[in-house]
Short mmCIF file of C-alpha atoms in Angstrom, two decimals:
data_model
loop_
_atom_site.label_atom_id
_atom_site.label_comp_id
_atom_site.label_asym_id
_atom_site.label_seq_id
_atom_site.Cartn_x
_atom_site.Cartn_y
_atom_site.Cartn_z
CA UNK F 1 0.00 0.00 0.00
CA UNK F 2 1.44 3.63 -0.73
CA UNK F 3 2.71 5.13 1.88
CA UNK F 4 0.05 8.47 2.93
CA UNK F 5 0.95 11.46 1.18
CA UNK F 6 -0.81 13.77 4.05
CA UNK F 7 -0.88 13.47 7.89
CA UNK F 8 -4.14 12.22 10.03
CA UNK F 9 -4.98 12.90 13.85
CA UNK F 10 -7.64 11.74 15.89
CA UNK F 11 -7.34 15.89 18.09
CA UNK F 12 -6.34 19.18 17.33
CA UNK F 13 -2.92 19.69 16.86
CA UNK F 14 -1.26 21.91 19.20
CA UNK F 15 -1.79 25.93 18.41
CA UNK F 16 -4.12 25.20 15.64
CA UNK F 17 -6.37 27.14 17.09
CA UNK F 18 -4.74 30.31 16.89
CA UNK F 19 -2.79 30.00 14.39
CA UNK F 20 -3.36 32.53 10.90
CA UNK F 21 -3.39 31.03 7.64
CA UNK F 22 0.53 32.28 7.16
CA UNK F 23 1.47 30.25 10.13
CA UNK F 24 -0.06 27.03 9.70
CA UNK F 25 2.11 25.18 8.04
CA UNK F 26 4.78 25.15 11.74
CA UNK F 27 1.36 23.65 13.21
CA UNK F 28 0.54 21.25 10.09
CA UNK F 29 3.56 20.25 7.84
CA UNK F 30 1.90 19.22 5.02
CA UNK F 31 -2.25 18.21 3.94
CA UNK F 32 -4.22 16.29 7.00
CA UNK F 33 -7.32 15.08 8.15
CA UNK F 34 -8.03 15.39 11.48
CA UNK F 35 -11.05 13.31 13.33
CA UNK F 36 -12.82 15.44 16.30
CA UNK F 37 -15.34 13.22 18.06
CA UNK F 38 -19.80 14.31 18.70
CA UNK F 39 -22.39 13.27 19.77
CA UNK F 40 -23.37 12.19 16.53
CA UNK F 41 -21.98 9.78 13.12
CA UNK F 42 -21.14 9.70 11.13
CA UNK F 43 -18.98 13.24 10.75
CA UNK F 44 -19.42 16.39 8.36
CA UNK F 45 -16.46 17.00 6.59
CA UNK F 46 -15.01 20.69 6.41
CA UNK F 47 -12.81 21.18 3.53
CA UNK F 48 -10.21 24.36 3.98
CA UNK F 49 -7.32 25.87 2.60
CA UNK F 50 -7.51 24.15 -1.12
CA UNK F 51 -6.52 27.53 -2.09
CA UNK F 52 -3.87 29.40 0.28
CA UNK F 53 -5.51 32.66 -0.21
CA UNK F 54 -8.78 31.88 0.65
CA UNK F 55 -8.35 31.90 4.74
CA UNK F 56 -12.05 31.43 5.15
CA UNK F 57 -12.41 27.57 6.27
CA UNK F 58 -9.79 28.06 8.92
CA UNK F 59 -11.13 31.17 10.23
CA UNK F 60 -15.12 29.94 10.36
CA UNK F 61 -13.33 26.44 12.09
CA UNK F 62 -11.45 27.91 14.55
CA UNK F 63 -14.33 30.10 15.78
CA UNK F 64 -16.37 27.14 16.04
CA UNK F 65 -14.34 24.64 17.90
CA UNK F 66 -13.65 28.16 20.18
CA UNK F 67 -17.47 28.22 20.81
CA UNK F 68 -17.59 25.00 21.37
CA UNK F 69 -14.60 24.87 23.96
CA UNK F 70 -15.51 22.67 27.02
CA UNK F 71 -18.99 21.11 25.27
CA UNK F 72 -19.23 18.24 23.06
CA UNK F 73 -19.82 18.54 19.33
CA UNK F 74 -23.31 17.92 17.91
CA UNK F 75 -21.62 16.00 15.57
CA UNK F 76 -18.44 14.52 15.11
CA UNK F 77 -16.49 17.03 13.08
CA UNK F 78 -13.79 15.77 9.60
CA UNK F 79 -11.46 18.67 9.10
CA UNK F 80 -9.63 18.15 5.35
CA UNK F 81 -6.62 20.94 5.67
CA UNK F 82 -5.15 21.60 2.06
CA UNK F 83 -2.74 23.62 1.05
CA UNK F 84 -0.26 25.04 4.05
CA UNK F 85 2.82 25.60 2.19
CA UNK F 86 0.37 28.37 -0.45
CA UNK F 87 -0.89 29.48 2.71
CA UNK F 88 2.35 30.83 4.08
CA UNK F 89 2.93 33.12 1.31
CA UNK F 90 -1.12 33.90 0.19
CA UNK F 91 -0.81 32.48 -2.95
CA UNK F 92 -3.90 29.87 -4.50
CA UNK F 93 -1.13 27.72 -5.20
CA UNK F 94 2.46 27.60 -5.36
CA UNK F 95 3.93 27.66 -9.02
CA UNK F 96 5.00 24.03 -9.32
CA UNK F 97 2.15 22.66 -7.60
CA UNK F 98 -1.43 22.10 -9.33
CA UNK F 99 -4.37 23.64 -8.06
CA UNK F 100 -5.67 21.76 -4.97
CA UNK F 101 -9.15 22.30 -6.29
CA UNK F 102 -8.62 20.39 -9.48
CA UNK F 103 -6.94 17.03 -8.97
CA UNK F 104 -9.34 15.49 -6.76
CA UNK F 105 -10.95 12.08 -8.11
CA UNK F 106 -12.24 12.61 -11.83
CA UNK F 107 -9.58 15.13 -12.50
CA UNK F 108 -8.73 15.88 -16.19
CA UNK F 109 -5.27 16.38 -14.62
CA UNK F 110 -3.81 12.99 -12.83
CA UNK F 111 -1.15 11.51 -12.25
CA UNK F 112 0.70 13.87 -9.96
CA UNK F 113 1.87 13.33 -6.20
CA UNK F 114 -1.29 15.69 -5.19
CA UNK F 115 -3.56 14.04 -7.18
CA UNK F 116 -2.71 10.76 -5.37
CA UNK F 117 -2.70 12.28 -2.13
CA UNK F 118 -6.59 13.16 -2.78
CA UNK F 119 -7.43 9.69 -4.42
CA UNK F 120 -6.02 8.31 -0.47
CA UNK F 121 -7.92 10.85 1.10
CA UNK F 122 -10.87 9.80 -0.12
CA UNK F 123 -10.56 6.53 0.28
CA UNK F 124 -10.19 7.31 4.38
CA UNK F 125 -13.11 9.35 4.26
CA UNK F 126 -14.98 6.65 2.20
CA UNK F 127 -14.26 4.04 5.44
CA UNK F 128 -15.38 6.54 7.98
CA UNK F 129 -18.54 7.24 6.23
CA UNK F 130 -19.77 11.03 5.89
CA UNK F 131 -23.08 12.92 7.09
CA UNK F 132 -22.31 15.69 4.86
CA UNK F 133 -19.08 17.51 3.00
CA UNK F 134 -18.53 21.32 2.92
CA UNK F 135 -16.01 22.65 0.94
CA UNK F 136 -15.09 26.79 2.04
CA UNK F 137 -13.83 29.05 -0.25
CA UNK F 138 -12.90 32.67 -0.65
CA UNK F 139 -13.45 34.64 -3.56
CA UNK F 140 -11.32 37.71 -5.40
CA UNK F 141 -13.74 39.48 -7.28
CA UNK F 142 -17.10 41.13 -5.72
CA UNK F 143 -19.62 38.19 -5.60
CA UNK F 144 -22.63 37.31 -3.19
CA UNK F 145 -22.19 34.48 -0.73
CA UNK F 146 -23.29 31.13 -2.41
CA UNK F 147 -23.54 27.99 -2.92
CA UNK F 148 -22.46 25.55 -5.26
CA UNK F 149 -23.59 21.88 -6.34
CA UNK F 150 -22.61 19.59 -8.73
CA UNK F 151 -25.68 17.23 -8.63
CA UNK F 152 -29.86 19.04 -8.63
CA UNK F 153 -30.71 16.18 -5.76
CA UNK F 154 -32.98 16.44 -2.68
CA UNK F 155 -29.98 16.59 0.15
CA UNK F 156 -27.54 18.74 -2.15
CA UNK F 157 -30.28 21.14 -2.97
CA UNK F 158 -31.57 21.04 1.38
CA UNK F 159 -27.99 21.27 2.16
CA UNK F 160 -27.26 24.15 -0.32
CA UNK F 161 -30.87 26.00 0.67
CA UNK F 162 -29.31 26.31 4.39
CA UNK F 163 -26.50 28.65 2.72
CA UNK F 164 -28.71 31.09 1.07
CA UNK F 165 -31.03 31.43 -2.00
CA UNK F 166 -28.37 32.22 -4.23
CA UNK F 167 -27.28 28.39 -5.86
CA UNK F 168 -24.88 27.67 -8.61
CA UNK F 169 -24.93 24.34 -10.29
CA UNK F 170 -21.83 23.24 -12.32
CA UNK F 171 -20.49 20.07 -13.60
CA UNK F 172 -16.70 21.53 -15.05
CA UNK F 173 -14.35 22.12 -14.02
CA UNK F 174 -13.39 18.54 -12.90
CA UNK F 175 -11.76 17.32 -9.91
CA UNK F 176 -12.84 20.04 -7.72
CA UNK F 177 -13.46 18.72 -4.13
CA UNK F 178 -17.08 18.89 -3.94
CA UNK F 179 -17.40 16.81 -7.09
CA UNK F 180 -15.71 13.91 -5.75
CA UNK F 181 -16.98 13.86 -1.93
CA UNK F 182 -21.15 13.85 -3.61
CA UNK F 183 -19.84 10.55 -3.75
CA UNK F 184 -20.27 9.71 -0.26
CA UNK F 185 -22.57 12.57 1.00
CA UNK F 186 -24.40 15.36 0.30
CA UNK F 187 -21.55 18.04 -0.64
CA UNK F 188 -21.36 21.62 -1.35
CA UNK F 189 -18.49 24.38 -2.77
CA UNK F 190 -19.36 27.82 -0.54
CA UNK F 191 -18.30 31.01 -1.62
CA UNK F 192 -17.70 33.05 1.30
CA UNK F 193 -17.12 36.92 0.10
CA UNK F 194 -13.51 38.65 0.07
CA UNK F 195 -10.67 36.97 2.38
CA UNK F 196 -10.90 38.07 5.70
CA UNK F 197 -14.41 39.64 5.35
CA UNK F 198 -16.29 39.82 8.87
CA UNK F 199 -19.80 38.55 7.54
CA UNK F 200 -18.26 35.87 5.31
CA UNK F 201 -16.25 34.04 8.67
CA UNK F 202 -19.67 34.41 10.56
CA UNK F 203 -21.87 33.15 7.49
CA UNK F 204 -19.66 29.68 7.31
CA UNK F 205 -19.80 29.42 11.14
CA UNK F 206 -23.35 29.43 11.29
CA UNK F 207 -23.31 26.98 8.90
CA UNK F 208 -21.24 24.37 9.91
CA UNK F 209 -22.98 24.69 12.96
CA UNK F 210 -26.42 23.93 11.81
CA UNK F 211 -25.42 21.37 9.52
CA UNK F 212 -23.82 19.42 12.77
CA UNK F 213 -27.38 19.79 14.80
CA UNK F 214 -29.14 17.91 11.28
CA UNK F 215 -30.04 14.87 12.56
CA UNK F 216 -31.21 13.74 8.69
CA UNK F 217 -31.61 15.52 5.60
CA UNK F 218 -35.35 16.02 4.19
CA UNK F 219 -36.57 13.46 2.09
CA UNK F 220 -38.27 15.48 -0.36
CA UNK F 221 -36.82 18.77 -2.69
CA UNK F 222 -36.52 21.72 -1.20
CA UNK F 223 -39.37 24.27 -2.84
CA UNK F 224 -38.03 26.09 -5.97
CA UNK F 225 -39.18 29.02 -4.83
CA UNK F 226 -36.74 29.18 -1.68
CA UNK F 227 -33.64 29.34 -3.81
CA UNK F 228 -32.62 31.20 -7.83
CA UNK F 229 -30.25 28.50 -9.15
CA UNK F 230 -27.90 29.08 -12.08
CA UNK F 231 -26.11 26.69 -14.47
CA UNK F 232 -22.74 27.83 -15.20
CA UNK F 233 -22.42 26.94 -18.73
CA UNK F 234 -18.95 28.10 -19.81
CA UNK F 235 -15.49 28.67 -18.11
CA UNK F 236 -13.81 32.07 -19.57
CA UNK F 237 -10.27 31.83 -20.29
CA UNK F 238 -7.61 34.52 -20.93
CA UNK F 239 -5.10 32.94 -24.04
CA UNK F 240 -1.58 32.33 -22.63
CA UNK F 241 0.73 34.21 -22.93
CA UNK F 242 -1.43 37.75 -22.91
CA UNK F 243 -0.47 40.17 -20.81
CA UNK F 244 -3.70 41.39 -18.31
CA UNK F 245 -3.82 44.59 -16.55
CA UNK F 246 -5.40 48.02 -16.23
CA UNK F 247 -3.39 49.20 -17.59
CA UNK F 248 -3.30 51.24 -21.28
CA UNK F 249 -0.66 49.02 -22.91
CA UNK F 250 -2.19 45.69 -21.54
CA UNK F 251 -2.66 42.93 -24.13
CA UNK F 252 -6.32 42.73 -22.61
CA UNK F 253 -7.52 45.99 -20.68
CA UNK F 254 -9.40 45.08 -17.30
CA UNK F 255 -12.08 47.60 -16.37
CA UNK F 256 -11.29 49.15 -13.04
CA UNK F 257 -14.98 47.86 -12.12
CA UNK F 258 -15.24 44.86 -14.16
CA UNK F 259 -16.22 42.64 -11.27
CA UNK F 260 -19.28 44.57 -10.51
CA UNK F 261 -20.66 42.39 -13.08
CA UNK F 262 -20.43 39.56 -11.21
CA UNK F 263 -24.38 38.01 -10.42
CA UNK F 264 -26.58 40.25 -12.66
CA UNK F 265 -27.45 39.19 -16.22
CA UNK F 266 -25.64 41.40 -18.28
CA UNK F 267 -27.65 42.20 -22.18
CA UNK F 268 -26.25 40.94 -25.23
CA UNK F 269 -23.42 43.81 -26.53
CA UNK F 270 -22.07 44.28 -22.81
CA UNK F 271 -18.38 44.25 -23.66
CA UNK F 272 -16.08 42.11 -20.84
CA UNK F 273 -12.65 43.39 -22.00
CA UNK F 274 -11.03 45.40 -24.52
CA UNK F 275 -7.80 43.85 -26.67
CA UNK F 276 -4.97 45.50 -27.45
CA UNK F 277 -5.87 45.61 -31.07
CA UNK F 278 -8.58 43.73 -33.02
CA UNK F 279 -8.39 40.06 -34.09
CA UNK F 280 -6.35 38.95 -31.28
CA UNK F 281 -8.88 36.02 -29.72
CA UNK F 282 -8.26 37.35 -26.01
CA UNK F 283 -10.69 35.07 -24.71
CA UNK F 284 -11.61 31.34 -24.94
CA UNK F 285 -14.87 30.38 -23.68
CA UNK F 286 -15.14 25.92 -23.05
CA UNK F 287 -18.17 24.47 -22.39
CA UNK F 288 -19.11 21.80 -19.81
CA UNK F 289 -18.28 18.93 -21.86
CA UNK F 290 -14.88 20.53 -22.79
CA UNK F 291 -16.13 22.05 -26.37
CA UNK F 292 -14.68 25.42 -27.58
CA UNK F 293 -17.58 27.48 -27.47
CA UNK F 294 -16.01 31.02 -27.85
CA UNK F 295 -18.50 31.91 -31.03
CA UNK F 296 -21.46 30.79 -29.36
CA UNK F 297 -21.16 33.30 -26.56
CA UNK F 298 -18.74 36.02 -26.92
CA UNK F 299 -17.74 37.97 -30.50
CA UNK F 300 -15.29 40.75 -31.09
CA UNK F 301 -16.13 43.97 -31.83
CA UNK F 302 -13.30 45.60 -33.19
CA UNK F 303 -10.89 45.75 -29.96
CA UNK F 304 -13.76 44.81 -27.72
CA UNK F 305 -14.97 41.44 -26.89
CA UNK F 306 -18.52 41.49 -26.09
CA UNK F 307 -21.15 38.95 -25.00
CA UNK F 308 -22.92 37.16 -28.08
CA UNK F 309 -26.38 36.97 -25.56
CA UNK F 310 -27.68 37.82 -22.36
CA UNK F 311 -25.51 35.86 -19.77
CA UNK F 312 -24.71 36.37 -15.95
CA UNK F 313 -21.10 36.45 -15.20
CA UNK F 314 -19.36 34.78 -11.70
CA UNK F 315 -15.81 35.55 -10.59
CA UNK F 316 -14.82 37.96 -12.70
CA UNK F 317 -11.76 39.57 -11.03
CA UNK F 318 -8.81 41.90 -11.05
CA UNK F 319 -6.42 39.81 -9.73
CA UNK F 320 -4.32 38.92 -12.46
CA UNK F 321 -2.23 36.09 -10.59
CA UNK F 322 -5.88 34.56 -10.28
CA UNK F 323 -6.47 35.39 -13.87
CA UNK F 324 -3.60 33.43 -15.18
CA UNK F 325 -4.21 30.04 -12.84
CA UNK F 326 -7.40 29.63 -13.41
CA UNK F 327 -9.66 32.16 -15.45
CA UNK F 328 -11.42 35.14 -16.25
CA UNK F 329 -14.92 34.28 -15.03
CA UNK F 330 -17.77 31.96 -15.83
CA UNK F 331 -21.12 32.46 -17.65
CA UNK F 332 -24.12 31.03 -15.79
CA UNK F 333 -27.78 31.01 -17.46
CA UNK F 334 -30.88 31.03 -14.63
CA UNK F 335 -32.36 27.65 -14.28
CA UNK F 336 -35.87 26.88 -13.71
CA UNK F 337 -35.46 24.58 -10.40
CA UNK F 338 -38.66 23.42 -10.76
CA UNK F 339 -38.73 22.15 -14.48
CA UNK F 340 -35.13 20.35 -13.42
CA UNK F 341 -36.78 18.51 -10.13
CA UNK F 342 -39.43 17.65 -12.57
CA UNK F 343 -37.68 16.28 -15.11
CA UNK F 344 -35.45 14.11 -12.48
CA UNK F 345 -38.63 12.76 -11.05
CA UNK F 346 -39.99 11.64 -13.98
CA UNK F 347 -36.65 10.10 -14.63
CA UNK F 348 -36.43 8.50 -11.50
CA UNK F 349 -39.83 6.80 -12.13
#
């Protein structure tokens, strides 16, 4: 058997509690999973640090294990810590490492040490058995809290509904963590605001919390009217090698407020970015099922590259490091929740 690529502890490590993201890694030397007993099995899993700038799941844990100081657990608690060494410096990831959030099981990217690591770590979370799986994530550009699931069934929808209304549904990109834990629980991606924001650490506290007093998920949809779901339909792609910036000479110009896009449904015309000169192919929009779909919803407009149709955009950002490991945005289309459920049931019988 391979020897474990990440560390596992049945308590909290010394100084975890107060440690900051930065200084994590002299607490936890590499990836771990650490068992903290309830009064209930089996345990939720909390999924932090996949990026190391996106402090959130540490912060929202270590308030809750500090409220919970002296008391038992309503439920016995999985902590899956990712990525320490990013951490340190506040990067997503480190340059010769792959991002955490893409090489779990069903990655289009295997075969690396990380990717292996994740394949074990599943496999000890598949022999403990799981209530539930929440993945915590900070975001760069402005963006509502939400929630996202990769499967429109009763306990992802119930467990996404106790988030918020606001509920994204994707199936790519692959190997993210949420994709691979639906299969041994109910699992959700949150998106918890700007690092270090106040009501994002108190929104993923309250969470956790109540999902460790569920004693069982409902057996029956939550009511289509309690949430707006959106299907992200394409991932948003800067072409390599471009240079992004605000500034003039940029091979793609970023709009000081670009990211106050983010979550309305922009009309068709609404430009995204501006090129350095016309004909370039800035952007690269791919579908779901991997197809290049750049014609179907963006088209260039001399410099500008505008949106083909009406589409809502999701992390669109300034951050250019961000930019260049993972993407621009992603176009989402609403979905009618009810017409899905519908469908399914009908399926299902």
């Amino acid at each position: 058997m391979d020897q474990p690529l990440f560390d596992e502890y049945q308590e909290l490590p010394d100084g975890l509690l107060a440690a900051a993201p930065e200084d994590l890694h002299r607490h936890l030397p590499r990836p771990a999973i650490i068992r903290l007993p309830g009064r209930r099995r089996p345990a939720v899993a909390v999924v932090l640090l996949l990026h190391g700038n996106e402090p959130v799941g540490l912060q929202a844990v270590q308030r809750l294990l500090r409220q919970y100081a002296g008391r038992d657990l309503p439920r016995a608690l999985t902590l899956v810590v990712g990525n320490v060494h990013a951490a340190a410096l506040g990067q997503r990831h480190l340059d010769d490492q792959p991002d955490f959030n893409r090489i779990w099981p069903g990655t289009e990217q295997p075969g690396s040490p990380e990717a292996r690591m994740f394949e074990q770590i599943i496999g000890r979370l598949r022999e403990d058995g799981l209530f539930a799986a929440i993945d915590l994530h900070n975001n760069t550009g402005r963006n509502p809290h939400y929630a996202c699931v990769n499967f429109l069934e009763d306990g992802f929808l119930n467990l996404a509904g106790l988030f918020g209304r606001t509920v994204v549904y994707f199936t790519r990109p692959r190997g993210v963590a949420s994709m691979a834990l639906a299969a041994l629980a109910p699992a959700v991606t949150l998106e918890c605001g700007h690092p270090n924001d106040e009501t994002g650490i108190r929104h993923a506290t309250e969470f956790i919390d109540a999902v460790l007093h569920l004693s069982r998920f409902p057996d029956h949809p939550p009511d289509p009217r309690s949430m707006n779901v959106f299907h992200t339909v394409a991932q948003v792609r800067v072409r390599p090698g471009l240079r992004v910036g605000p500034e003039a000479d940029a091979d793609v110009l970023l709009e000081p407020e670009l990211d106050r896009m983010n979550f309305r449904i922009l009309p068709a015309g609404s430009r995204l970015i501006r090129q350095a000169r016309a004909g370039m192919g800035a952007l690269v929009a791919t579908s779901e099922d991997g197809r290049d779909v750049t014609t179907r919803y963006l088209e260039e407009d001399g410099p500008d590259i505008r949106l083909r149709r009406p589409m809502m955009p999701s992390m669109l950002t300034l951050d250019t490091r961000v930019i260049a490991q993972d993407c621009l945005c992603y176009l989402m289309e609403p979905m009618d929740l009810a017409r899905e459920l519908a469908i399914g049931s009908r399926a299902q019988g």
